[in-house]
XYZ file of C-alpha atoms in Angstrom:
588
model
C 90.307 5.054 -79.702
C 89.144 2.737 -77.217
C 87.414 3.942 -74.144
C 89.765 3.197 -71.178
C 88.690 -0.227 -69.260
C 88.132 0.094 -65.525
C 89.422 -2.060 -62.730
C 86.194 -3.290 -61.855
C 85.603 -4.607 -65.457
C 89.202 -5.600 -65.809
C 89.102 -7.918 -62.466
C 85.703 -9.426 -63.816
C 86.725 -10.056 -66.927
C 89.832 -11.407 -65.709
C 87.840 -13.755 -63.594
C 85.687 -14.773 -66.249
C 88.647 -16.131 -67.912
C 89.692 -18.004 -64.636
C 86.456 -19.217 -63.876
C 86.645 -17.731 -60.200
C 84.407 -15.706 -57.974
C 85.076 -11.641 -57.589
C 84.610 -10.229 -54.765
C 82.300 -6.851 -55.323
C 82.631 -5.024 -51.752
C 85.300 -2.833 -51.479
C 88.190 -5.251 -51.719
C 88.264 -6.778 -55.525
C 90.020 -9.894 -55.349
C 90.480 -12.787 -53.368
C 93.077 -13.394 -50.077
C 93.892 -16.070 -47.196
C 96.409 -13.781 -45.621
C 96.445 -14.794 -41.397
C 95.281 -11.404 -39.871
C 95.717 -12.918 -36.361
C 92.234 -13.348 -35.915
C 91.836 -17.560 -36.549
C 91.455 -18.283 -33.145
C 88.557 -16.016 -32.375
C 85.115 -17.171 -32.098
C 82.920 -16.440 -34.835
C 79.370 -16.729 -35.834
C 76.686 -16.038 -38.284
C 73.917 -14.464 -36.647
C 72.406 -12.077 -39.534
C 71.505 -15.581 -42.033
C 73.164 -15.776 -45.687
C 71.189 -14.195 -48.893
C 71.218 -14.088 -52.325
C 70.730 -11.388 -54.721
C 70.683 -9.771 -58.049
C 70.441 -12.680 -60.095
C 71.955 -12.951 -64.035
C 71.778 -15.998 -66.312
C 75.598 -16.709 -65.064
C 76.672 -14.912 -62.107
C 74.681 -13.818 -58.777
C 75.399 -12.180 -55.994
C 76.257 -14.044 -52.421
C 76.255 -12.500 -48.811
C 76.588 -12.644 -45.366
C 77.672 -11.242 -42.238
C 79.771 -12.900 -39.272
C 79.397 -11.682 -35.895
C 83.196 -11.861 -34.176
C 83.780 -11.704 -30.586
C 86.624 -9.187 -30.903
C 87.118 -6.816 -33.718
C 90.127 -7.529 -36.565
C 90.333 -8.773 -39.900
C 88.876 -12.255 -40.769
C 89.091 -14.304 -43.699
C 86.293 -15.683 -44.893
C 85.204 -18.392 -47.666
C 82.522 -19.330 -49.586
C 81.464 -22.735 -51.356
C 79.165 -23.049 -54.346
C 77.495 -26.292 -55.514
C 74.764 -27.816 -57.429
C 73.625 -30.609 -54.656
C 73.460 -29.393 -50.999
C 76.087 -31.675 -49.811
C 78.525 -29.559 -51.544
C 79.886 -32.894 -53.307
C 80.508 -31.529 -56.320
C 82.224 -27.501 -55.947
C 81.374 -24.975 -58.733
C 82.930 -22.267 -56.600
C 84.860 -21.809 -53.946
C 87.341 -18.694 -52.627
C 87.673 -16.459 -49.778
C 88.009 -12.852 -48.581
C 88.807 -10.913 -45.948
C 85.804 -8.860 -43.787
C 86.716 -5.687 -41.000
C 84.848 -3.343 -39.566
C 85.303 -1.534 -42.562
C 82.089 -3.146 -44.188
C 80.206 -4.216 -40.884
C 82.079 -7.430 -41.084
C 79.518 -8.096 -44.296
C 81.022 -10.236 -47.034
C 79.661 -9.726 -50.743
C 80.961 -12.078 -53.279
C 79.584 -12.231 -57.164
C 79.853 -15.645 -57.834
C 80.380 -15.427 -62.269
C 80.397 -18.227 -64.469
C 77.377 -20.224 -63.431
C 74.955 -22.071 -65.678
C 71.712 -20.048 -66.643
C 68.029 -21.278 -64.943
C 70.152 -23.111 -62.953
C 69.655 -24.168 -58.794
C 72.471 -23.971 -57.038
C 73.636 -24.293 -53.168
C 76.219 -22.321 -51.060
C 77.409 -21.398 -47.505
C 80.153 -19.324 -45.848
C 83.016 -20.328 -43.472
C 85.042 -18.388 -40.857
C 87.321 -19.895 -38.006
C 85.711 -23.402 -38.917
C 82.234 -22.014 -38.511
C 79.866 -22.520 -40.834
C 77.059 -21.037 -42.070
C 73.616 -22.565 -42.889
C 73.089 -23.483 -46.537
C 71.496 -21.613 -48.932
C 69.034 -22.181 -52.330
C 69.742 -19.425 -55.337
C 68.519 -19.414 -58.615
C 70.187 -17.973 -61.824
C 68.080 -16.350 -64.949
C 66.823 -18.184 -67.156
C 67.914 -18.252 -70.870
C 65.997 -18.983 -74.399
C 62.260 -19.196 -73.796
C 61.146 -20.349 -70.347
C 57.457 -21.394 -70.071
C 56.977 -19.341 -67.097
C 58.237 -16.929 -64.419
C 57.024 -16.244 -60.634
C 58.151 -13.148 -58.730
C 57.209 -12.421 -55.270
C 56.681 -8.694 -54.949
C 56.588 -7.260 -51.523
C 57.481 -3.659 -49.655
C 56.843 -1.385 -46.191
C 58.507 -4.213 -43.373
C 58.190 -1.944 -40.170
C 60.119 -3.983 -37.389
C 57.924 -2.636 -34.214
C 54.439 -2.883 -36.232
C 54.746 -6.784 -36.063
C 55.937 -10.084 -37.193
C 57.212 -10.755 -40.406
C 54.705 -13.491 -41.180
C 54.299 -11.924 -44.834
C 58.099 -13.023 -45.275
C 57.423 -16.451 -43.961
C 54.557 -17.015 -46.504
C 56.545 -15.807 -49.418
C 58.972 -18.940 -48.375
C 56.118 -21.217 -48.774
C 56.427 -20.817 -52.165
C 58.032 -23.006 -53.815
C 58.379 -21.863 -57.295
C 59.610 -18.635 -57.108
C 62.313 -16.763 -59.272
C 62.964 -14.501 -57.435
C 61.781 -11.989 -54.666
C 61.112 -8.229 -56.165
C 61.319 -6.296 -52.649
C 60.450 -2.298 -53.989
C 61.664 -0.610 -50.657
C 60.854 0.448 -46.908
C 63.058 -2.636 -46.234
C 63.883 -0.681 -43.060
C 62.428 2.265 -41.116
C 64.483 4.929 -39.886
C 61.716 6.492 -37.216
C 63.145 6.499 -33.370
C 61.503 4.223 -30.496
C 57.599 4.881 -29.563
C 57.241 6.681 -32.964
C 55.277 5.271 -35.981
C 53.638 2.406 -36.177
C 54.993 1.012 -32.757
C 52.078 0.748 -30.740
C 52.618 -2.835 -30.194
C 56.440 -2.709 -30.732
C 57.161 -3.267 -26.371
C 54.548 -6.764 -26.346
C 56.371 -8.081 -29.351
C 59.565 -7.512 -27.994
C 60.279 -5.746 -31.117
C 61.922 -2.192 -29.748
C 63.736 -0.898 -32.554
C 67.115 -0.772 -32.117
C 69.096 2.009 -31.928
C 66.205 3.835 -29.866
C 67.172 7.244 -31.988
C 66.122 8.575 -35.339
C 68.581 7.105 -37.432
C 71.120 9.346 -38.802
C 75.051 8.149 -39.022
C 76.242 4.957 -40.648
C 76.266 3.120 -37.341
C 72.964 3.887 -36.403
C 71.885 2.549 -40.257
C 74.060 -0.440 -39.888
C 72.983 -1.385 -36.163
C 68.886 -1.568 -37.812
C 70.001 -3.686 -40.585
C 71.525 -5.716 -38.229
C 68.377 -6.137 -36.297
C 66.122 -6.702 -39.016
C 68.455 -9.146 -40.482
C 67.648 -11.358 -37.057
C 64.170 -11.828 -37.747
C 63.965 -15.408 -38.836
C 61.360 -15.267 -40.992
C 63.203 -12.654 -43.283
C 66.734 -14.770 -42.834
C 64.308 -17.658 -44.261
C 62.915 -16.115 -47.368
C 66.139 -14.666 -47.530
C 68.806 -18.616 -47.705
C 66.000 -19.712 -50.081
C 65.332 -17.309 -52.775
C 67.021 -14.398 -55.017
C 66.256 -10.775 -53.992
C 66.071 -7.931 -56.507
C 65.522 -5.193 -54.388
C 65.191 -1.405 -54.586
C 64.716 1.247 -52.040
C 62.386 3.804 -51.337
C 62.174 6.359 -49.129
C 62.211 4.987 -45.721
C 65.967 3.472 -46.382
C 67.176 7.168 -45.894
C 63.612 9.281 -44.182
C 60.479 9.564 -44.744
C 59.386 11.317 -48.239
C 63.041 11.743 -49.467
C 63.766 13.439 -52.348
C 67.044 14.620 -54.075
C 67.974 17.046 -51.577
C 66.266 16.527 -48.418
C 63.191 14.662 -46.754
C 59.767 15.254 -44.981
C 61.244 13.479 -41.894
C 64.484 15.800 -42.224
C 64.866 18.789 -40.552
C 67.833 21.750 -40.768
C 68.723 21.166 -36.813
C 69.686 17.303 -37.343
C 72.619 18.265 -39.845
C 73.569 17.527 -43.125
C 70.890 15.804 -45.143
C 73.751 14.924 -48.055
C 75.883 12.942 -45.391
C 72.824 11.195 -43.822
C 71.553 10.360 -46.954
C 75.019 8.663 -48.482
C 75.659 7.365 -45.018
C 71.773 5.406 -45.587
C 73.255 4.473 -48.920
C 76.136 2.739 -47.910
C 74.734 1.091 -45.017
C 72.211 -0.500 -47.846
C 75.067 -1.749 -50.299
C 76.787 -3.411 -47.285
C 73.574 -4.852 -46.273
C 72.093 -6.040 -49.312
C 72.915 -8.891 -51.669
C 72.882 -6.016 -54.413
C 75.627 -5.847 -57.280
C 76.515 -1.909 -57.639
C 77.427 -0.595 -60.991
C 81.218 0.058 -59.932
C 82.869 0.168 -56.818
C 82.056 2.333 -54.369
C 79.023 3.629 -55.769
C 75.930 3.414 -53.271
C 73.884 5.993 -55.394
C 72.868 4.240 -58.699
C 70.423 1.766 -58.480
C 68.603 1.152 -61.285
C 69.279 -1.830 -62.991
C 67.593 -4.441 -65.856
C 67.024 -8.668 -65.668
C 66.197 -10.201 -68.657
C 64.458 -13.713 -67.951
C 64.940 -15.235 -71.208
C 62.837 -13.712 -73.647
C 59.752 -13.839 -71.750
C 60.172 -10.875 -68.967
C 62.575 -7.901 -69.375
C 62.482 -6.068 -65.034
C 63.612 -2.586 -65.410
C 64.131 -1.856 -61.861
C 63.952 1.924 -60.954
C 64.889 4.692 -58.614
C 61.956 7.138 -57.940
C 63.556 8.220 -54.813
C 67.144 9.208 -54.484
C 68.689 10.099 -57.232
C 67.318 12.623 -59.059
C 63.387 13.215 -57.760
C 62.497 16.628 -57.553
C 60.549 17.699 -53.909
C 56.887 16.901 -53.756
C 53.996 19.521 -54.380
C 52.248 20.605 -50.530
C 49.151 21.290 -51.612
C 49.196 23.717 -48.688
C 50.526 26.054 -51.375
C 47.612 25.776 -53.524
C 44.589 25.522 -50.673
C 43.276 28.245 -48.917
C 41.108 26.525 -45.956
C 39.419 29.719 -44.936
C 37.625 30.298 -48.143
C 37.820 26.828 -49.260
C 39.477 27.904 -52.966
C 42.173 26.186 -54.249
C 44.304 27.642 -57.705
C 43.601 25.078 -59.834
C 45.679 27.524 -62.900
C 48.914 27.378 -60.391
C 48.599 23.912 -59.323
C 48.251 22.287 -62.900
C 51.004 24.780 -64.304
C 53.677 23.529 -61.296
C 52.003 19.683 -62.313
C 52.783 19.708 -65.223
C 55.857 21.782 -65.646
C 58.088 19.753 -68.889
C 60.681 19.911 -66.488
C 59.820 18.455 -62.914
C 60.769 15.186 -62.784
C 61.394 11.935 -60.605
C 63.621 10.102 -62.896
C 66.032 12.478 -64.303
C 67.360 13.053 -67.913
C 69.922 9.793 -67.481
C 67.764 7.284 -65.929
C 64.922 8.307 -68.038
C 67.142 7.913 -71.590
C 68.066 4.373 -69.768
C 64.808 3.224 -69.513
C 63.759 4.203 -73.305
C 66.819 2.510 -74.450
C 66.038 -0.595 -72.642
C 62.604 -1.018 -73.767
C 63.018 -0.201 -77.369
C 65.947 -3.087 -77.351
C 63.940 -5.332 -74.690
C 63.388 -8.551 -76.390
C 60.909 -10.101 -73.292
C 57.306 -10.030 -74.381
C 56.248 -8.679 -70.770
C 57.999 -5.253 -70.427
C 57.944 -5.139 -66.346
C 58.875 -2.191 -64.033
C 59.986 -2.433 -60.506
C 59.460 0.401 -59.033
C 58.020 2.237 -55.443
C 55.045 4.709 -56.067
C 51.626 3.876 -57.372
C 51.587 5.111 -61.210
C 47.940 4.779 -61.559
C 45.690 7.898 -61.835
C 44.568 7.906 -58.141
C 42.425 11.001 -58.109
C 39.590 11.776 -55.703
C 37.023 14.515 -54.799
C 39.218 17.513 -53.526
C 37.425 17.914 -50.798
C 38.498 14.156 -49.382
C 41.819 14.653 -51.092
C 42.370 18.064 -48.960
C 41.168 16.143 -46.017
C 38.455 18.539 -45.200
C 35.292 15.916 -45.388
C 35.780 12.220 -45.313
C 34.498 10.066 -48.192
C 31.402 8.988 -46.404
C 30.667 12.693 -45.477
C 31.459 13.630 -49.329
C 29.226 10.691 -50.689
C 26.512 11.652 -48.149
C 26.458 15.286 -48.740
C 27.219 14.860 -52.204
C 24.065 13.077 -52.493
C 22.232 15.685 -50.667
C 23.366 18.271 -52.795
C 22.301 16.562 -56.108
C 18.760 16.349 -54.847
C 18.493 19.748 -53.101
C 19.073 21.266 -56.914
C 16.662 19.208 -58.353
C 14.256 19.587 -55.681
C 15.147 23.864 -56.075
C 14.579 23.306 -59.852
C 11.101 21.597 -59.156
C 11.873 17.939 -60.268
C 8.610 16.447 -60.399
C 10.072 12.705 -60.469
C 11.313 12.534 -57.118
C 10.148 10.665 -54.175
C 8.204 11.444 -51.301
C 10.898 10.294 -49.038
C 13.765 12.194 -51.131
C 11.973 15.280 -50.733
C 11.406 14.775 -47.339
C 15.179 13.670 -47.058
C 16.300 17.088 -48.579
C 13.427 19.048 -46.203
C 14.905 17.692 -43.207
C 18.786 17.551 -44.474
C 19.189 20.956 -46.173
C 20.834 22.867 -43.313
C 24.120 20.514 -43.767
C 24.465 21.914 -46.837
C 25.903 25.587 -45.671
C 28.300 27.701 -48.043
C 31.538 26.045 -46.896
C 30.192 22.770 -47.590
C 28.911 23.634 -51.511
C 32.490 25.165 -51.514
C 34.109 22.083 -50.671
C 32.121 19.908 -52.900
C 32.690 21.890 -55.734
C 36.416 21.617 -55.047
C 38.117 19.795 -58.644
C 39.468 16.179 -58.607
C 42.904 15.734 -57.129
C 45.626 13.467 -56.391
C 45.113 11.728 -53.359
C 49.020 11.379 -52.744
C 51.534 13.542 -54.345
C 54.800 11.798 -53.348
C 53.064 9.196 -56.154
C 53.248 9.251 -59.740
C 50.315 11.635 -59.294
C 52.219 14.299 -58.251
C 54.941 14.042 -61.570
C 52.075 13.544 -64.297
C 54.206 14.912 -66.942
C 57.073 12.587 -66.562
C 54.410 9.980 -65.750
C 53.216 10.412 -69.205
C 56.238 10.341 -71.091
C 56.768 6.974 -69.575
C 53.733 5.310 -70.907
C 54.094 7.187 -74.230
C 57.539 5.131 -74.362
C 55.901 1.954 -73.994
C 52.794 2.665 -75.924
C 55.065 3.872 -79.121
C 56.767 0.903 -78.759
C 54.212 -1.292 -78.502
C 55.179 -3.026 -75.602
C 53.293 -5.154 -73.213
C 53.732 -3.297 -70.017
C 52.885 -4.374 -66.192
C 53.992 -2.142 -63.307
C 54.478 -3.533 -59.661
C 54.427 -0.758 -56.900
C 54.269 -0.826 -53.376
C 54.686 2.422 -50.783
C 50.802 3.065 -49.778
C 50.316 -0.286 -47.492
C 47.663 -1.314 -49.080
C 46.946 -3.552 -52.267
C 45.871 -2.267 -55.636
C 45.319 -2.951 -59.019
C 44.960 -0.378 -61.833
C 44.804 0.156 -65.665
C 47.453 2.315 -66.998
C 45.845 5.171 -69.996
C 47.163 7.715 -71.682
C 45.964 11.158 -72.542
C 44.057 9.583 -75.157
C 41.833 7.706 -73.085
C 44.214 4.614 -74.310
C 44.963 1.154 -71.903
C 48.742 1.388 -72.307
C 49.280 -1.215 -69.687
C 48.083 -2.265 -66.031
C 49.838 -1.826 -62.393
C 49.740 -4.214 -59.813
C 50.292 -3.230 -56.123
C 51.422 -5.089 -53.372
C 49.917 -4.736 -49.288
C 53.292 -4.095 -46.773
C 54.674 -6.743 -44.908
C 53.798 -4.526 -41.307
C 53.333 -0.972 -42.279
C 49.509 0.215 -41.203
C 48.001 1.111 -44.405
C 44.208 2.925 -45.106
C 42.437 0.902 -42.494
C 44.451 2.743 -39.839
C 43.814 6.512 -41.480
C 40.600 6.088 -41.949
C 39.497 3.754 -38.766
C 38.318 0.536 -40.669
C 37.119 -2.492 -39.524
C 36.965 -5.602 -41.175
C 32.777 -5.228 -41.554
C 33.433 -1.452 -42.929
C 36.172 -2.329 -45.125
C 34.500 -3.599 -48.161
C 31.850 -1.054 -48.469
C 34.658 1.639 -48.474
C 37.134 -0.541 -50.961
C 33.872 -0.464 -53.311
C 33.675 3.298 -52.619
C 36.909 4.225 -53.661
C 37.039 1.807 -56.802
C 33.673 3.843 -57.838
C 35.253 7.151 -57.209
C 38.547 6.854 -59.301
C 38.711 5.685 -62.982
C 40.835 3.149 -63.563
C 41.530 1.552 -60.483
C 39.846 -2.055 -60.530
C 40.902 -3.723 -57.037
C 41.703 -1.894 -53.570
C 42.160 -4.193 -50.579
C 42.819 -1.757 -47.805
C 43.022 -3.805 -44.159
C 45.277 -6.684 -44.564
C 48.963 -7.323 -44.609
C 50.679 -9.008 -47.557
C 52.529 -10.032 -50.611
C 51.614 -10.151 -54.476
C 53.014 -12.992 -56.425
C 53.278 -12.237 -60.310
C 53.195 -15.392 -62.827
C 53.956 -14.575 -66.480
C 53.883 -16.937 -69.333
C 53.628 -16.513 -72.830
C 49.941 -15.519 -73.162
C 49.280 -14.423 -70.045
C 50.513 -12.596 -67.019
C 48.276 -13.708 -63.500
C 48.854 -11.902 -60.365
C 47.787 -12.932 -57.014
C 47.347 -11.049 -53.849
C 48.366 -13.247 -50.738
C 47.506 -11.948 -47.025
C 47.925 -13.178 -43.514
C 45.028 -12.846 -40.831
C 47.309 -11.639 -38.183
C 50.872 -9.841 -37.859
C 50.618 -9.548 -33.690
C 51.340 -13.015 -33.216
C 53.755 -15.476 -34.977
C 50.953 -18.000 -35.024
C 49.243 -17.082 -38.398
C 47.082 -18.546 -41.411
C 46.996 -17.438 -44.759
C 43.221 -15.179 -45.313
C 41.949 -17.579 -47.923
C 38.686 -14.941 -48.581
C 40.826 -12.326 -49.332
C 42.976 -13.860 -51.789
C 42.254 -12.095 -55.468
C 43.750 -13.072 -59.036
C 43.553 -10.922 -61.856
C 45.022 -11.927 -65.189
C 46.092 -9.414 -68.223
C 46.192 -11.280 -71.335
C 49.082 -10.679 -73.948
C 48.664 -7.266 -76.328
C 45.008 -7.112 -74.402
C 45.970 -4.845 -71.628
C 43.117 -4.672 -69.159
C 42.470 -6.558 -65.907
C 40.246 -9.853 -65.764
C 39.340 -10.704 -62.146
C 38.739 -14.385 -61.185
């Protein structure tokens, strides 16, 4: 017997038949009823977007601002000229306070790698026009995504959004999350936040629907995200700043049990993100499943994940683990919890999703979307646990190696190493042999570090596979580049990380300057296998080009984020290139 069809999939494939738009926000269907509401001034303040691209349908938003609250229709046009001469699409809908007056329409039927035009109307106002893009089909020569993450409204300008636009080529836009911040006024990253004009609005923590809703609606004034946003695609995903800081399944780091229910914060975040986002949900009225696949012809398959919200089990505290008195740390407990067959980030479902997707994926670049860095990103414990810095640890460290082989009589060293180790050998006291001889660990276990055994069923499903897989992350602020192994010590694929648009990233922790900054990137790429490229002071997007041989990423940063007068850091831009079934990075 035949499984039952929904309404959702009824109206669309009703609509297919019609060759009409369906509406995919609430309301299904399409209406020019007069609410009593035509006569009251209307405008578009928040921009138009695009989003969630297929090779014949994509999805079309906006928002109207009214001056007094009711019911409004509104329409949409779609064309293939921006004079709107010639109509692929047109309808209209009706938008309350419901939704946040946001209008979502999937626009089905379109023509695959195909540029197409389209603006809104309400109460004779228009909209500005916007550029979309559908997939393309068959074999495309290439495809360029923009990758980007961590846009923290009070930290600065959104120049990184305003390059992306410069491009001219692009796809489509790959945001992976921290789209918004949820902290309250004067909190992080706002140092600068009252010079720029760039107070967060509402001043709280957020926490109810109208508090999410009222900083989308902020963000969505910057007009340097409303550009990037009329002029290319998004395929987005959240992470954890969407809902709080460090959110997992059932709670957050930046949730406490005084500020209520986490559950109705968390699907009130959710919501607030459908409305706001040109993203097509897998049936109406859900806000919780995001993950989602684009094929681009058969060149790129994007499996687009949630690492977040759905199913993610909390984060180790390696609090648990570390006793700071006597510096010992239960290695036996921490690798047993680690490691534990049934911790996981993904969950059973999305997991089984992914698998199936990649052993059908027909695109010779298997690509995943996702938040966290998946690269091994292990250090000393003892600058993992915080308790020395990584120029203490190399310094000491150093000390250490030749204070034994001084002790053990090591006729080959210097003069001035002896002396260096005569005059040095106090520093090294019990606590600090303790702490150096503290094991390797995860530098951040909200990452992939911190669910290595899922982590490792994941690239076991690509490497049985034999698929050519790249990973873009974000989360950490900071730009990276890593190749992906396996138990075995194999290359089963490489991850490329993009900087944050505003979000402070390592520079701020660790007090970097522009001078300091290389010596320490070069530090940290010595002290962790695997990891080729760090760039840890500048702001920034990644922009990913794959064609049939060869997939060639480039990191893109800005000089400045403090002033809306920028230029492009032309030293600092980096390519790396991973060449097809030859998975490891070539720098240019």
């Amino acid at each position: 017997m035949a499984s039952p069809i929904s309404r959702r999939d009824f109206l669309l494939l009703s609509a297919k038949v019609a060759g009409v738009a369906v509406i995919s926000h609430g309301l299904m269907g399409c209406g020019n009823s007069n609410n009593g509401t035509e006569n009251i001034n209307v405008n578009f303040v928040h921009g138009i977007a695009s989003g969630d691209p297929l090779r014949d349908s994509v999805i079309l938003w906006t928002r109207i601002t009214p001056e007094s609250d009711g019911e409004f229709t509104v329409s949409w046009e779609v064309s293939t000229d921006e004079e709107f001469s010639t109509l692929i699409s047109t309808g209209n809908t009706t938008t309350s306070t419901n939704n946040d007056y946001t209008i979502k329409v999937d626009v089905i039927g379109l023509n695959a790698g195909t540029t197409y035009y389209y603006r809104f109307t309400c109460n004779d106002t228009k909209s500005v026009v916007g550029k979309t893009k559908t997939l393309v089909d068959g074999t495309p020569t290439s495809v360029k995504l923009a990758v980007m993450s961590c846009a923290n409204y009070p930290a600065g300008h959104f120049n990184v959004y305003h390059l992306a636009a410069q491009q001219s080529d692009l796809d489509a836009v790959v945001h992976l999350g921290d789209y918004i911040y949820e902290y309250a006024r004067g909190e992080y990253a706002s140092d600068n936040a009252e010079q720029l004009n760039r107070q967060v609005l509402p001043e709280t923590e957020l926490f109810s629907l109208s508090d999410y809703r009222t900083r989308y609606a902020q963000y969505r004034t910057d007009e340097n995200l409303q550009l990037l946003h009329m002029n290319v695609p998004f395929i987005t995903v959240w992470d954890d700043h969407e809902v709080a800081n460090d959110t997992w399944r059932d709670g957050a780091e930046n949730h406490t049990d005084d500020e209520g229910s986490f559950e109705e914060r968390k699907l009130a975040a959710l919501q607030a993100y459908f409305e706001w986002l040109p993203i097509r949900p897998w049936n109406e009225g859900n806000y919780e499943e995001i993950y989602r696949s684009f094929a681009f012809g058969d060149l790129v398959d994007l499996h687009m994940l949630d690492t977040r919200v759905l199913a993610r089990d909390e984060q180790l505290d390696y609090s648990h683990y570390f006793n700071s008195e006597t510096n010992e740390f239960n290695e036996t407990e921490y690798n047993t919890d680690l490691y534990d067959s049934e911790r996981t980030m993904l969950g059973t479902e999305q997991l089984q999703w992914l698998e199936d997707k990649v052993a059908a994926g027909t695109g010779r670049w298997q690509v995943l979307g996702q938040q966290i860095l998946m690269g091994k990103m292990k250090l000393p414990g003892a600058v993992a646990l915080n308790v020395m810095s990584i120029a203490d640890y190399v310094e000491l460290g150093t000390l250490a190696t030749l204070a034994a082989r001084y002790a053990a009589n090591d006729t080959s060293l210097t003069e001035s190493e002896v002396d260096y180790v005569l005059t040095n050998s106090n520093k090294l006291t019990s606590d600090v042999m303790a702490q150096l001889s503290l094991p390797s660990l995860a530098y951040n276990l909200d990452a992939w570090d911190g669910y290595a055994g899922e982590r490792d069923k994941i690239l076991d499903i690509f490497n049985s596979a034999s698929k050519n897989l790249v990973v873009l992350a974000g989360d950490t602020h900071n730009a990276w580049a890593s190749e992906l192994s396996n138990d075995a010590g194999e290359i089963v694929g490489c991850e490329l990380a993009t900087s944050s648009v505003t979000s402070p990233g390592l520079e701020y922790y660790l007090g970097l300057s522009s001078e300091s900054a290389a010596s320490t990137e070069a530090g940290i790429i010595s002290l962790i296998d695997g990891l080729k490229y760090a760039n840890l002071t500048n702001r920034g997007l990644l922009t990913v080009t794959f064609t049939k041989q060869e997939t060639q990423a480039e990191w893109h940063f800005v000089d400045t984020i403090l002033s809306s007068e920028y230029s492009e850091l032309s030293d600092r831009k980096t390519t790396a290139t991973i060449e097809i079934d030859n998975p490891g990075l070539i720098f240019t």
